[in-house]
Amino acid sequence: MLSGLLELLAIEWEHYKRDMPDGDCLSQDMCLLSTTYLYWLFKHAGLGGWEPMEGVGQDEQGDDNPGGMVAVDGRWYSHNWLAHHSGAILDLTADQFGHDQIILSSTSDPRYHANRPPAYAMERLQSCKLGKEWLEFQLDDGDSMKILGPILTALRPGWTSELSPQAYP
């Protein structure tokens, strides 16, 4: 299921970056857009408990509380991801920092640090219109729904899936 979501996001990332120079990984700088997309997808599917998280990296913040995601080189970078109230983290853009692209982990994962308040992260998500527009387009697009339809079916309340909060005590 997560690979299907990643496939749909990759289509949007490619379209968004079509006029940009090549050279970075496809998910580079796509974390807020992707977090917004996933947040609204889960809301659409009736899944509660997922909230946006945000951390600002060490060079941008100017103090000794770096946040976001720590890359494999040890440096903290600004980043956005989703966290579930049960303690799960979902991130589909971690490869831009040298990690696996899909991370489904616990909120105790030391690679993540939200140093922005939850209200701030939610405000940023609410202002990110394009991530929500990607989902709205896909919900109306027959080709996208061939992938998204089964995902939505799996996500409906009463779901049993790899995103089940019970999998992350």
PDB file of C-alpha atoms in Angstrom:
ATOM      1  CA  MET A   1       0.000   0.000   0.000  1.00  0.00           C
ATOM      2  CA  LEU A   2       2.745   2.492   0.886  1.00  0.00           C
ATOM      3  CA  SER A   3       4.523   1.754  -2.386  1.00  0.00           C
ATOM      4  CA  GLY A   4       1.278   2.606  -4.220  1.00  0.00           C
ATOM      5  CA  LEU A   5       1.096   5.940  -2.420  1.00  0.00           C
ATOM      6  CA  LEU A   6       4.725   6.535  -3.279  1.00  0.00           C
ATOM      7  CA  GLU A   7       4.007   5.761  -6.932  1.00  0.00           C
ATOM      8  CA  LEU A   8       1.205   8.354  -6.995  1.00  0.00           C
ATOM      9  CA  LEU A   9       3.341  10.946  -5.243  1.00  0.00           C
ATOM     10  CA  ALA A  10       6.249  10.333  -7.627  1.00  0.00           C
ATOM     11  CA  ILE A  11       3.984  11.253 -10.553  1.00  0.00           C
ATOM     12  CA  GLU A  12       3.161  14.549  -8.838  1.00  0.00           C
ATOM     13  CA  TRP A  13       6.793  15.181  -7.888  1.00  0.00           C
ATOM     14  CA  GLU A  14       7.930  14.636 -11.487  1.00  0.00           C
ATOM     15  CA  HIS A  15       5.277  17.003 -12.796  1.00  0.00           C
ATOM     16  CA  TYR A  16       6.096  19.622 -10.156  1.00  0.00           C
ATOM     17  CA  LYS A  17       9.838  19.425 -10.907  1.00  0.00           C
ATOM     18  CA  ARG A  18       9.576  19.144 -14.695  1.00  0.00           C
ATOM     19  CA  ASP A  19      11.242  22.519 -15.319  1.00  0.00           C
ATOM     20  CA  MET A  20      13.870  22.207 -12.588  1.00  0.00           C
ATOM     21  CA  PRO A  21      17.410  20.985 -13.190  1.00  0.00           C
ATOM     22  CA  ASP A  22      17.998  17.282 -12.652  1.00  0.00           C
ATOM     23  CA  GLY A  23      20.468  16.050 -10.118  1.00  0.00           C
ATOM     24  CA  ASP A  24      18.716  15.735  -6.785  1.00  0.00           C
ATOM     25  CA  CYS A  25      16.660  12.791  -5.664  1.00  0.00           C
ATOM     26  CA  LEU A  26      13.036  13.011  -6.763  1.00  0.00           C
ATOM     27  CA  SER A  27      11.683  13.470  -3.226  1.00  0.00           C
ATOM     28  CA  GLN A  28      14.073  16.364  -2.462  1.00  0.00           C
ATOM     29  CA  ASP A  29      12.104  19.312  -1.009  1.00  0.00           C
ATOM     30  CA  MET A  30       8.799  17.436  -1.374  1.00  0.00           C
ATOM     31  CA  CYS A  31       8.223  16.677   2.322  1.00  0.00           C
ATOM     32  CA  LEU A  32       5.656  19.409   3.092  1.00  0.00           C
ATOM     33  CA  LEU A  33       3.706  18.723  -0.110  1.00  0.00           C
ATOM     34  CA  SER A  34       3.766  14.975   0.546  1.00  0.00           C
ATOM     35  CA  THR A  35       2.829  15.328   4.219  1.00  0.00           C
ATOM     36  CA  THR A  36      -0.087  17.548   3.188  1.00  0.00           C
ATOM     37  CA  TYR A  37      -1.198  14.996   0.587  1.00  0.00           C
ATOM     38  CA  LEU A  38      -1.059  12.113   3.090  1.00  0.00           C
ATOM     39  CA  TYR A  39      -2.814  14.093   5.818  1.00  0.00           C
ATOM     40  CA  TRP A  40      -5.780  14.901   3.556  1.00  0.00           C
ATOM     41  CA  LEU A  41      -5.809  11.355   2.143  1.00  0.00           C
ATOM     42  CA  PHE A  42      -6.145   9.928   5.649  1.00  0.00           C
ATOM     43  CA  LYS A  43      -8.871  12.466   6.491  1.00  0.00           C
ATOM     44  CA  HIS A  44     -10.706  11.497   3.286  1.00  0.00           C
ATOM     45  CA  ALA A  45     -10.441   7.825   4.263  1.00  0.00           C
ATOM     46  CA  GLY A  46     -11.810   8.543   7.747  1.00  0.00           C
ATOM     47  CA  LEU A  47      -8.556   7.888   9.589  1.00  0.00           C
ATOM     48  CA  GLY A  48      -8.006  10.126  12.564  1.00  0.00           C
ATOM     49  CA  GLY A  49      -5.025  10.559  14.795  1.00  0.00           C
ATOM     50  CA  TRP A  50      -2.454  11.575  12.163  1.00  0.00           C
ATOM     51  CA  GLU A  51      -0.918  15.021  12.653  1.00  0.00           C
ATOM     52  CA  PRO A  52       1.762  16.957  10.781  1.00  0.00           C
ATOM     53  CA  MET A  53       5.137  17.417  12.442  1.00  0.00           C
ATOM     54  CA  GLU A  54       7.883  19.858  11.535  1.00  0.00           C
ATOM     55  CA  GLY A  55      11.459  20.456  12.512  1.00  0.00           C
ATOM     56  CA  VAL A  56      13.859  23.148  11.364  1.00  0.00           C
ATOM     57  CA  GLY A  57      17.464  22.143  10.706  1.00  0.00           C
ATOM     58  CA  GLN A  58      20.549  23.404  12.463  1.00  0.00           C
ATOM     59  CA  ASP A  59      21.787  25.932   9.904  1.00  0.00           C
ATOM     60  CA  GLU A  60      18.423  27.595   9.502  1.00  0.00           C
ATOM     61  CA  GLN A  61      17.368  27.928  13.112  1.00  0.00           C
ATOM     62  CA  GLY A  62      20.428  29.527  14.649  1.00  0.00           C
ATOM     63  CA  ASP A  63      20.265  27.882  18.071  1.00  0.00           C
ATOM     64  CA  ASP A  64      21.323  24.638  19.676  1.00  0.00           C
ATOM     65  CA  ASN A  65      18.022  22.770  19.209  1.00  0.00           C
ATOM     66  CA  PRO A  66      18.211  21.423  15.666  1.00  0.00           C
ATOM     67  CA  GLY A  67      15.211  19.555  14.392  1.00  0.00           C
ATOM     68  CA  GLY A  68      13.708  17.939  11.348  1.00  0.00           C
ATOM     69  CA  MET A  69      15.569  14.832  10.288  1.00  0.00           C
ATOM     70  CA  VAL A  70      19.181  13.918  10.845  1.00  0.00           C
ATOM     71  CA  ALA A  71      20.799  12.772   7.602  1.00  0.00           C
ATOM     72  CA  VAL A  72      23.192   9.863   7.309  1.00  0.00           C
ATOM     73  CA  ASP A  73      26.017  12.456   7.354  1.00  0.00           C
ATOM     74  CA  GLY A  74      24.927  13.542  10.866  1.00  0.00           C
ATOM     75  CA  ARG A  75      23.565  16.950   9.877  1.00  0.00           C
ATOM     76  CA  TRP A  76      20.011  18.024  10.775  1.00  0.00           C
ATOM     77  CA  TYR A  77      17.797  19.222   7.912  1.00  0.00           C
ATOM     78  CA  SER A  78      14.393  20.878   7.981  1.00  0.00           C
ATOM     79  CA  HIS A  79      11.693  18.293   7.400  1.00  0.00           C
ATOM     80  CA  ASN A  80       7.963  17.508   7.613  1.00  0.00           C
ATOM     81  CA  TRP A  81       6.319  14.146   8.361  1.00  0.00           C
ATOM     82  CA  LEU A  82       3.182  12.658   9.909  1.00  0.00           C
ATOM     83  CA  ALA A  83       2.879  11.257  13.414  1.00  0.00           C
ATOM     84  CA  HIS A  84      -0.005   9.233  14.796  1.00  0.00           C
ATOM     85  CA  HIS A  85      -1.215   9.775  18.362  1.00  0.00           C
ATOM     86  CA  SER A  86      -0.446   6.090  19.026  1.00  0.00           C
ATOM     87  CA  GLY A  87       3.261   6.765  18.506  1.00  0.00           C
ATOM     88  CA  ALA A  88       3.854   5.946  14.814  1.00  0.00           C
ATOM     89  CA  ILE A  89       5.760   8.084  12.296  1.00  0.00           C
ATOM     90  CA  LEU A  90       5.101   7.931   8.552  1.00  0.00           C
ATOM     91  CA  ASP A  91       7.564   9.544   6.156  1.00  0.00           C
ATOM     92  CA  LEU A  92       7.726   8.947   2.388  1.00  0.00           C
ATOM     93  CA  THR A  93      10.581  11.359   1.613  1.00  0.00           C
ATOM     94  CA  ALA A  94      13.400  10.245   3.932  1.00  0.00           C
ATOM     95  CA  ASP A  95      15.603   9.155   1.025  1.00  0.00           C
ATOM     96  CA  GLN A  96      16.546  12.790   0.424  1.00  0.00           C
ATOM     97  CA  PHE A  97      18.642  12.456   3.607  1.00  0.00           C
ATOM     98  CA  GLY A  98      20.173   9.083   2.735  1.00  0.00           C
ATOM     99  CA  HIS A  99      17.644   6.896   4.575  1.00  0.00           C
ATOM    100  CA  ASP A 100      15.120   4.444   3.147  1.00  0.00           C
ATOM    101  CA  GLN A 101      12.471   6.308   1.203  1.00  0.00           C
ATOM    102  CA  ILE A 102       9.570   4.864   3.182  1.00  0.00           C
ATOM    103  CA  ILE A 103       9.864   5.055   6.951  1.00  0.00           C
ATOM    104  CA  LEU A 104       7.156   3.714   9.217  1.00  0.00           C
ATOM    105  CA  SER A 105       8.626   3.951  12.688  1.00  0.00           C
ATOM    106  CA  SER A 106       7.859   5.086  16.220  1.00  0.00           C
ATOM    107  CA  THR A 107       7.903   8.656  17.472  1.00  0.00           C
ATOM    108  CA  SER A 108      10.911   7.720  19.595  1.00  0.00           C
ATOM    109  CA  ASP A 109      12.974   7.326  16.395  1.00  0.00           C
ATOM    110  CA  PRO A 110      16.088   9.471  17.083  1.00  0.00           C
ATOM    111  CA  ARG A 111      16.318  10.552  13.436  1.00  0.00           C
ATOM    112  CA  TYR A 112      13.299  12.839  13.953  1.00  0.00           C
ATOM    113  CA  HIS A 113      12.910  15.905  16.139  1.00  0.00           C
ATOM    114  CA  ALA A 114       9.956  18.279  15.897  1.00  0.00           C
ATOM    115  CA  ASN A 115      11.209  21.622  17.174  1.00  0.00           C
ATOM    116  CA  ARG A 116       8.200  23.544  15.916  1.00  0.00           C
ATOM    117  CA  PRO A 117       4.925  23.534  17.876  1.00  0.00           C
ATOM    118  CA  PRO A 118       2.112  21.309  16.557  1.00  0.00           C
ATOM    119  CA  ALA A 119      -0.050  24.375  15.870  1.00  0.00           C
ATOM    120  CA  TYR A 120       2.699  25.808  13.660  1.00  0.00           C
ATOM    121  CA  ALA A 121       3.056  22.539  11.728  1.00  0.00           C
ATOM    122  CA  MET A 122      -0.723  22.434  11.210  1.00  0.00           C
ATOM    123  CA  GLU A 123      -0.757  26.057  10.033  1.00  0.00           C
ATOM    124  CA  ARG A 124       1.955  25.272   7.471  1.00  0.00           C
ATOM    125  CA  LEU A 125       0.034  22.209   6.293  1.00  0.00           C
ATOM    126  CA  GLN A 126      -3.180  24.240   5.960  1.00  0.00           C
ATOM    127  CA  SER A 127      -1.348  26.835   3.857  1.00  0.00           C
ATOM    128  CA  CYS A 128       0.091  24.163   1.520  1.00  0.00           C
ATOM    129  CA  LYS A 129      -2.745  24.065  -1.000  1.00  0.00           C
ATOM    130  CA  LEU A 130      -0.923  22.108  -3.709  1.00  0.00           C
ATOM    131  CA  GLY A 131      -0.566  18.893  -1.673  1.00  0.00           C
ATOM    132  CA  LYS A 132      -4.333  18.826  -1.154  1.00  0.00           C
ATOM    133  CA  GLU A 133      -4.927  19.676  -4.824  1.00  0.00           C
ATOM    134  CA  TRP A 134      -2.833  16.654  -5.846  1.00  0.00           C
ATOM    135  CA  LEU A 135      -5.191  14.405  -3.888  1.00  0.00           C
ATOM    136  CA  GLU A 136      -8.315  16.116  -5.249  1.00  0.00           C
ATOM    137  CA  PHE A 137      -7.042  15.668  -8.808  1.00  0.00           C
ATOM    138  CA  GLN A 138      -6.254  11.998  -8.226  1.00  0.00           C
ATOM    139  CA  LEU A 139      -9.679  11.344  -6.719  1.00  0.00           C
ATOM    140  CA  ASP A 140     -11.217  12.596  -9.993  1.00  0.00           C
ATOM    141  CA  ASP A 141      -8.726  10.883 -12.323  1.00  0.00           C
ATOM    142  CA  GLY A 142      -9.566   7.378 -13.550  1.00  0.00           C
ATOM    143  CA  ASP A 143      -5.954   6.297 -14.014  1.00  0.00           C
ATOM    144  CA  SER A 144      -4.953   7.516 -10.553  1.00  0.00           C
ATOM    145  CA  MET A 145      -7.964   5.796  -9.006  1.00  0.00           C
ATOM    146  CA  LYS A 146      -6.750   2.429 -10.342  1.00  0.00           C
ATOM    147  CA  ILE A 147      -3.993   2.758  -7.739  1.00  0.00           C
ATOM    148  CA  LEU A 148      -5.726   4.977  -5.179  1.00  0.00           C
ATOM    149  CA  GLY A 149      -9.033   3.074  -5.082  1.00  0.00           C
ATOM    150  CA  PRO A 150      -7.635  -0.101  -3.482  1.00  0.00           C
ATOM    151  CA  ILE A 151      -5.585   2.035  -1.084  1.00  0.00           C
ATOM    152  CA  LEU A 152      -8.702   3.905   0.032  1.00  0.00           C
ATOM    153  CA  THR A 153     -10.535   0.609   0.485  1.00  0.00           C
ATOM    154  CA  ALA A 154      -7.707  -0.650   2.694  1.00  0.00           C
ATOM    155  CA  LEU A 155      -7.685   2.572   4.717  1.00  0.00           C
ATOM    156  CA  ARG A 156     -11.386   2.741   5.546  1.00  0.00           C
ATOM    157  CA  PRO A 157     -12.384   2.487   9.225  1.00  0.00           C
ATOM    158  CA  GLY A 158     -12.026  -1.059  10.447  1.00  0.00           C
ATOM    159  CA  TRP A 159      -8.873  -1.324   8.353  1.00  0.00           C
ATOM    160  CA  THR A 160      -6.175  -3.837   8.867  1.00  0.00           C
ATOM    161  CA  SER A 161      -3.042  -2.631   7.214  1.00  0.00           C
ATOM    162  CA  GLU A 162       0.600  -1.792   7.640  1.00  0.00           C
ATOM    163  CA  LEU A 163      -0.549   1.623   8.925  1.00  0.00           C
ATOM    164  CA  SER A 164      -2.469   0.104  11.800  1.00  0.00           C
ATOM    165  CA  PRO A 165      -1.572   1.989  14.992  1.00  0.00           C
ATOM    166  CA  GLN A 166      -1.630  -1.333  16.854  1.00  0.00           C
ATOM    167  CA  ALA A 167       1.532  -2.294  14.969  1.00  0.00           C
ATOM    168  CA  TYR A 168       3.483   0.429  16.818  1.00  0.00           C
ATOM    169  CA  PRO A 169       2.997   0.071  20.589  1.00  0.00           C
TER     170      PRO A 169
END
